[in-house]
XYZ file of C-alpha atoms in Angstrom:
475
model
C -16.360 4.152 10.961
C -15.110 2.328 7.879
C -11.523 3.190 8.854
C -11.990 2.294 12.521
C -13.501 -1.119 11.664
C -11.168 -2.054 8.842
C -7.949 -1.259 10.728
C -8.364 -4.043 13.342
C -9.844 -6.319 10.651
C -6.559 -5.994 8.747
C -4.752 -7.377 11.801
C -7.309 -10.144 12.434
C -7.402 -11.465 8.871
C -3.692 -10.891 8.263
C -2.599 -12.790 11.368
C -5.069 -15.617 10.616
C -3.625 -16.001 7.113
C -0.043 -15.942 8.420
C -0.860 -18.432 11.178
C -2.401 -20.811 8.627
C 0.958 -20.963 6.815
C 2.876 -22.135 9.897
C 3.260 -25.802 10.965
C 0.095 -26.724 12.904
C -1.237 -29.942 14.364
C -4.714 -31.044 13.141
C -6.548 -29.522 16.105
C -4.760 -26.176 15.753
C -5.412 -26.158 12.011
C -9.132 -26.735 12.618
C -9.266 -23.775 15.021
C -7.331 -21.504 12.636
C -9.689 -22.351 9.751
C -12.659 -21.401 11.966
C -10.790 -18.188 12.825
C -10.271 -17.401 9.113
C -13.856 -18.204 8.103
C -15.224 -16.034 10.900
C -12.941 -13.170 9.855
C -14.019 -13.466 6.223
C -17.695 -13.598 7.218
C -17.289 -10.505 9.373
C -15.505 -8.674 6.562
C -18.306 -9.618 4.135
C -20.863 -8.196 6.586
C -18.829 -4.986 6.989
C -18.616 -4.651 3.206
C -22.370 -5.240 2.837
C -23.260 -2.592 5.406
C -20.755 -0.155 3.891
C -22.077 -0.785 0.373
C -25.671 -0.298 1.517
C -24.798 2.961 3.268
C -22.871 4.173 0.199
C -25.794 3.428 -2.129
C -28.291 5.137 0.191
C -26.047 8.188 0.525
C -25.394 8.296 -3.250
C -21.727 7.649 -2.464
C -21.313 4.663 -4.779
C -20.209 5.306 -8.356
C -19.998 2.739 -11.129
C -16.879 2.083 -13.173
C -16.998 2.008 -16.941
C -14.430 -0.402 -18.298
C -14.123 -3.125 -20.907
C -14.240 -6.784 -19.845
C -14.742 -10.263 -21.237
C -18.089 -11.728 -20.137
C -16.877 -15.314 -20.619
C -13.783 -14.781 -18.470
C -15.840 -12.931 -15.882
C -18.443 -15.681 -15.509
C -15.720 -18.322 -15.405
C -14.137 -16.572 -12.407
C -17.523 -16.135 -10.698
C -18.427 -19.817 -11.035
C -14.945 -20.818 -9.838
C -15.523 -18.779 -6.661
C -18.731 -20.637 -5.761
C -17.884 -24.062 -7.210
C -16.269 -25.279 -3.976
C -19.410 -24.673 -1.899
C -21.607 -26.326 -4.531
C -19.285 -29.334 -4.653
C -19.315 -29.686 -0.854
C -23.127 -29.976 -0.955
C -23.131 -32.328 -3.944
C -24.933 -29.803 -6.172
C -24.621 -29.560 -9.945
C -23.455 -26.079 -10.966
C -24.385 -25.057 -14.522
C -23.322 -21.922 -16.431
C -24.646 -21.300 -19.936
C -24.232 -18.288 -22.229
C -26.496 -18.019 -25.255
C -24.566 -17.975 -28.571
C -25.925 -14.533 -29.544
C -24.582 -12.853 -26.371
C -21.598 -10.527 -27.120
C -18.361 -11.614 -25.443
C -16.704 -8.215 -24.918
C -18.667 -5.641 -22.926
C -18.257 -2.225 -21.332
C -19.686 -1.713 -17.836
C -18.809 -2.293 -14.179
C -17.547 -5.893 -13.913
C -16.871 -5.583 -10.164
C -20.484 -4.733 -9.319
C -21.809 -7.309 -11.788
C -19.693 -9.927 -10.036
C -20.989 -8.764 -6.649
C -24.617 -9.256 -7.733
C -23.902 -12.662 -9.293
C -21.995 -13.868 -6.216
C -24.844 -12.739 -3.937
C -27.485 -14.544 -6.002
C -25.436 -17.693 -6.650
C -24.345 -17.800 -2.996
C -27.965 -17.605 -1.863
C -29.028 -20.280 -4.349
C -26.348 -22.681 -3.087
C -27.065 -21.821 0.562
C -30.781 -22.613 0.288
C -30.444 -25.727 -1.907
C -29.818 -29.106 -0.280
C -29.881 -31.246 -3.442
C -30.225 -30.860 -7.187
C -28.914 -28.010 -9.306
C -27.995 -24.342 -9.325
C -27.769 -22.734 -12.759
C -26.707 -19.407 -14.229
C -27.910 -18.602 -17.739
C -27.212 -15.449 -19.760
C -29.371 -14.406 -22.728
C -30.251 -11.170 -24.510
C -33.113 -9.425 -22.686
C -36.064 -9.525 -25.066
C -38.108 -7.137 -22.877
C -35.598 -4.286 -22.952
C -35.601 -1.321 -25.314
C -31.783 -1.451 -25.244
C -30.587 -4.003 -27.841
C -27.446 -4.864 -25.841
C -29.230 -5.475 -22.512
C -28.502 -8.904 -21.052
C -30.628 -11.064 -18.777
C -28.935 -13.130 -16.051
C -31.109 -15.929 -14.624
C -30.078 -17.828 -11.469
C -32.298 -20.859 -10.775
C -32.122 -23.438 -7.983
C -33.984 -26.485 -6.733
C -33.945 -25.302 -3.117
C -36.456 -24.628 -0.355
C -38.305 -21.881 -2.236
C -40.076 -18.768 -0.930
C -43.769 -18.483 0.022
C -45.766 -16.305 -2.392
C -46.787 -13.818 0.288
C -43.112 -13.242 1.186
C -41.806 -12.572 -2.327
C -42.404 -8.834 -2.030
C -40.224 -8.590 1.073
C -37.049 -10.402 0.031
C -35.383 -7.254 -1.339
C -35.981 -5.286 1.884
C -32.892 -4.680 4.100
C -32.237 -7.019 7.046
C -35.137 -9.232 5.921
C -35.330 -12.950 5.233
C -38.431 -14.773 4.006
C -38.605 -16.874 7.176
C -37.037 -15.788 10.461
C -35.982 -19.383 11.104
C -33.653 -19.257 8.082
C -31.359 -16.864 9.932
C -30.751 -19.546 12.545
C -30.597 -22.389 10.029
C -28.622 -20.818 7.202
C -27.109 -17.603 8.618
C -26.812 -14.328 6.772
C -27.617 -10.672 7.403
C -30.490 -10.257 4.965
C -28.511 -7.578 3.086
C -27.344 -9.449 -0.020
C -30.581 -9.145 -1.994
C -31.101 -5.525 -0.950
C -27.647 -4.557 -2.183
C -28.113 -6.608 -5.358
C -31.347 -4.756 -6.131
C -29.748 -1.336 -5.509
C -26.714 -2.200 -7.665
C -28.826 -3.535 -10.532
C -30.956 -0.375 -10.471
C -27.800 1.771 -10.288
C -26.624 -0.015 -13.454
C -29.896 0.941 -15.132
C -31.504 -2.487 -14.856
C -34.239 -4.321 -12.988
C -34.394 -7.467 -10.832
C -37.245 -9.833 -9.957
C -37.958 -13.242 -8.406
C -40.287 -16.193 -8.968
C -40.509 -19.036 -6.480
C -42.553 -21.907 -5.141
C -42.077 -23.516 -1.736
C -40.291 -26.848 -2.030
C -39.584 -26.445 -5.743
C -36.911 -23.759 -5.824
C -36.475 -20.132 -6.832
C -35.570 -18.173 -9.946
C -33.882 -14.787 -9.508
C -33.331 -12.807 -12.687
C -31.997 -9.377 -13.510
C -31.509 -7.470 -16.740
C -28.806 -4.830 -17.213
C -27.850 -2.740 -20.280
C -24.231 -2.950 -21.440
C -22.236 -1.478 -24.271
C -20.349 -3.729 -26.658
C -16.612 -3.187 -26.300
C -14.572 -2.010 -29.262
C -12.037 -4.625 -28.160
C -13.883 -7.125 -30.369
C -12.384 -5.359 -33.381
C -8.880 -5.311 -31.978
C -6.336 -7.869 -33.185
C -5.659 -10.780 -30.886
C -2.360 -10.325 -29.089
C -0.244 -13.326 -28.282
C 0.544 -13.504 -24.561
C 3.997 -12.293 -23.604
C 6.197 -14.037 -21.102
C 5.233 -17.663 -21.612
C 8.619 -18.681 -20.299
C 9.624 -19.119 -16.647
C 8.588 -16.405 -14.205
C 11.447 -13.868 -13.832
C 13.057 -13.462 -10.422
C 11.759 -10.620 -8.276
C 14.039 -7.565 -8.245
C 15.784 -6.684 -4.973
C 13.736 -3.552 -4.342
C 14.411 -1.117 -1.524
C 10.971 -0.357 -0.046
C 9.895 2.279 2.470
C 6.933 1.113 4.602
C 5.087 4.052 6.169
C 2.689 2.758 8.850
C 1.870 3.961 12.368
C 0.122 0.766 13.580
C 2.594 -1.738 15.126
C 0.217 -4.632 14.302
C -0.057 -3.653 10.648
C 3.719 -3.170 10.431
C 4.225 -6.689 11.799
C 1.799 -8.160 9.270
C 3.250 -6.311 6.272
C 6.821 -7.249 7.236
C 5.707 -10.893 7.576
C 4.037 -10.717 4.151
C 7.345 -9.548 2.623
C 9.605 -11.847 4.630
C 10.321 -14.424 1.901
C 10.975 -11.851 -0.835
C 14.263 -10.212 -1.869
C 12.819 -6.828 -0.847
C 14.730 -4.721 1.687
C 12.260 -2.809 3.838
C 12.750 0.301 5.999
C 10.000 1.522 8.343
C 8.708 5.030 9.033
C 6.084 5.443 11.777
C 4.755 8.798 10.544
C 4.533 10.777 7.323
C 7.084 13.270 8.608
C 9.655 10.520 9.268
C 8.853 9.046 5.844
C 9.713 12.315 4.113
C 13.015 12.563 5.984
C 13.965 8.977 5.119
C 12.884 9.305 1.505
C 14.985 12.433 0.932
C 18.008 10.922 2.703
C 17.745 7.475 1.093
C 17.149 5.817 -2.270
C 13.869 3.895 -2.452
C 12.369 1.972 -5.353
C 8.833 1.933 -3.942
C 6.838 3.348 -1.001
C 3.954 1.657 0.856
C 2.060 4.611 2.345
C -0.595 4.350 5.059
C -3.134 7.136 4.712
C -4.143 8.064 8.268
C -1.235 8.733 10.645
C -0.421 11.202 13.421
C 1.808 14.276 12.899
C 1.665 14.035 9.090
C -0.880 11.916 7.208
C -0.057 9.827 4.134
C -1.543 12.204 1.572
C 0.467 15.164 2.893
C 3.596 12.999 2.924
C 2.946 11.903 -0.664
C 2.499 15.494 -1.832
C 5.713 16.465 -0.011
C 7.633 13.627 -1.680
C 6.279 14.519 -5.131
C 7.210 18.192 -4.637
C 10.754 17.202 -3.609
C 11.087 14.893 -6.634
C 9.936 17.668 -8.957
C 12.249 20.273 -7.382
C 15.192 17.893 -7.724
C 14.261 16.660 -11.216
C 13.758 13.112 -9.958
C 11.378 10.665 -11.678
C 8.297 9.733 -9.611
C 8.810 6.755 -7.316
C 5.824 4.354 -7.200
C 3.780 5.063 -4.038
C 1.081 2.528 -3.128
C -1.527 3.920 -0.728
C -2.690 1.500 1.988
C -5.927 2.748 3.482
C -8.735 1.484 5.661
C -11.089 4.046 4.117
C -13.372 2.796 1.362
C -15.733 5.655 0.631
C -16.462 7.574 -2.540
C -13.568 9.845 -3.450
C -10.920 8.125 -1.290
C -9.221 6.518 -4.273
C -9.393 9.752 -6.263
C -7.920 11.731 -3.335
C -4.981 9.325 -3.079
C -4.266 9.468 -6.811
C -4.668 13.255 -6.888
C -2.075 13.534 -4.095
C 0.385 11.639 -6.298
C -0.097 7.997 -5.261
C 0.472 5.451 -8.005
C -2.039 2.883 -6.707
C -4.598 2.354 -3.968
C -5.204 -0.780 -1.829
C -8.009 -1.063 0.718
C -7.415 -2.799 4.057
C -7.712 -5.605 4.998
C -5.070 -6.452 2.398
C -4.331 -10.054 1.469
C -0.683 -11.067 1.052
C -1.095 -12.091 -2.602
C -2.788 -8.758 -3.442
C 0.049 -6.742 -1.887
C 2.760 -8.818 -3.571
C 1.041 -8.504 -6.952
C 0.697 -4.723 -6.566
C 4.410 -4.386 -5.745
C 5.362 -6.659 -8.638
C 3.283 -4.685 -11.146
C 4.765 -1.337 -10.105
C 8.384 -2.448 -9.737
C 8.840 -2.286 -13.522
C 8.838 1.507 -13.381
C 10.857 1.867 -10.188
C 13.772 4.291 -10.620
C 17.310 3.208 -10.087
C 18.208 3.303 -6.407
C 21.879 2.432 -6.834
C 24.235 5.243 -5.884
C 26.363 4.446 -8.894
C 23.771 5.884 -11.267
C 26.918 6.644 -13.179
C 27.787 9.143 -15.863
C 28.056 6.343 -18.457
C 24.310 5.653 -17.927
C 23.400 9.303 -18.399
C 21.796 10.252 -21.719
C 22.903 13.750 -22.734
C 20.467 15.706 -24.905
C 21.297 19.133 -26.358
C 18.325 21.446 -25.756
C 16.755 23.304 -28.635
C 17.314 26.948 -27.571
C 13.792 27.877 -28.711
C 12.274 25.424 -26.206
C 14.892 25.549 -23.431
C 12.510 27.073 -20.875
C 9.723 24.592 -21.709
C 11.743 21.368 -21.668
C 11.831 20.820 -17.839
C 8.041 21.166 -17.723
C 7.654 18.778 -20.682
C 9.826 16.120 -19.025
C 7.961 16.480 -15.730
C 4.670 16.069 -17.596
C 6.048 12.874 -19.135
C 6.861 11.569 -15.648
C 3.332 12.369 -14.501
C 2.051 10.582 -17.603
C 3.754 7.393 -16.410
C 1.725 7.546 -13.181
C -1.494 8.391 -15.045
C -0.989 5.537 -17.535
C -0.277 3.002 -14.784
C -3.460 4.064 -13.023
C -5.422 3.839 -16.286
C -3.998 0.394 -16.977
C -5.154 -0.791 -13.528
C -8.702 0.167 -14.573
C -8.377 -1.454 -17.991
C -8.602 2.042 -19.497
C -6.506 1.572 -22.650
C -8.059 4.688 -24.200
C -6.206 6.962 -21.752
C -2.922 5.110 -22.390
C -3.473 5.480 -26.137
C -4.205 9.229 -25.838
C -1.164 9.949 -23.639
C 1.079 7.792 -25.842
C -0.153 9.646 -28.916
C 0.569 12.996 -27.241
C 4.160 12.014 -26.411
C 4.600 10.592 -29.900
C 3.781 14.011 -31.346
C 5.683 16.164 -28.853
C 8.847 14.151 -28.112
C 10.666 14.754 -31.390
C 9.599 18.403 -31.467
C 11.406 19.020 -28.183
C 14.434 17.028 -29.347
C 13.642 13.710 -27.593
C 13.246 11.154 -30.384
C 13.196 8.190 -27.921
C 10.082 9.696 -26.279
C 8.420 9.834 -29.706
C 9.414 6.201 -30.356
C 8.175 5.007 -26.948
C 4.970 7.049 -27.327
C 4.351 5.323 -30.688
C 4.919 1.897 -29.104
C 2.590 2.744 -26.199
C -0.100 3.945 -28.587
C 0.111 0.699 -30.569
C 0.129 -1.474 -27.436
C -2.960 0.314 -26.105
C -4.747 -0.041 -29.451
C -4.182 -3.816 -29.135
C -5.242 -3.835 -25.456
C -1.845 -5.401 -24.676
C -1.260 -4.947 -20.944
C 2.196 -6.570 -20.847
C 3.556 -4.508 -23.741
C 2.069 -1.320 -22.249
C 3.806 -1.953 -18.909
C 7.054 -2.781 -20.705
C 7.079 0.522 -22.609
C 6.088 2.489 -19.493
C 9.140 0.959 -17.832
C 11.307 1.977 -20.803
C 9.934 5.516 -20.633
C 10.548 5.768 -16.877
C 14.125 4.514 -17.233
C 14.807 6.932 -20.074
C 13.448 9.886 -18.073
C 15.569 8.789 -15.121
C 18.777 8.914 -17.216
C 18.216 11.886 -19.516
C 20.173 15.080 -18.812
C 19.856 18.382 -20.678
C 22.888 20.276 -21.873
C 22.720 23.747 -23.373
C 25.111 25.736 -25.529
């Protein structure tokens, strides 16, 4: 059902966003904005129902990644600041000085809970203030547990209704559904997520005087606090986008139209394949820098096509081409299935234009050369150590797979995996006769130790280009 609902939603939201960027008269613009808001509201409802069903079916798993609490809360308050400003409300965010800045946990689910609670507070407050305060949780046995308190000066909740607000499809007063809207799922999902994170949530309220929702969640303190501060790279002008040759694999005509429109003002050259089988034929016959792969298609699905492409690359000693999975499925294991099949990244429909463009931009650094004049002068000849001659092809293929694994780890903020794989290549490269792999592995290990995303991507690109050019010669 997730796939069947999200597929048309991709078309609805995509076309609304594209339409909003065309010249419109004031009346048309007003209608398009209503169209976009309604689409976003419907998508939020779909996501809520899907999240609730995943929690109840034990399908939802938490991430464990490092993040900056200050940066996270800044983004959360930015997302709700517009609505607070429209209503003339003061929006306050305070973090106690003894709260650690760098944490390990699931920032996505923390943001979801905070947005639900802050959104409700703003929705049910006509004047005054909405505040978010973070302090250590004095009542917890875990020293690093934090308490998040969201207070408002809104309509409040009757005492006899407080016990019901976390029940699904329930609002304290049936008239609020008419007056304020909403599905009555936000608090239910928030409670389930907080409990999944090992915490607890509660509410205090008085009619006419406002409400206070609070939750406490245990976190780990990130080791990133001990890492040296890395100066940002690339403070100069944004580099021009490379003229990539992209293969778009998509069976839906509507989704093809939207994706092509998203890429219209870029230097990318795009070919289309309507099925996985056609995609494999085109990929083998052509030279592509990146593939956008729909998952569910007739004749041959996207995962089978990806596995076929990876097998062909391996058989022909080709470096792995970035493959970004585009899927309307959003259930537990979908992402893992795509990555296990050989996909480099995973985007869930409906996909916003800026998200797609960013994903392509981030992966284009490791795209292999597509030019037919991948000439002999660019080839790096390495004389194989006879003792390891049989093992070298497997070693090089493992290095290519490491590029994919490190890119995926970097997307999750998992610098530990990048550090481990870099360390492994640092130790093995020179032993097999590939000193540049040792040097790049050392650089990757150091970049990961410093949590330096830009440097990590740079060295992954260097490694991919080296693997693309290296050729083994034997006595």
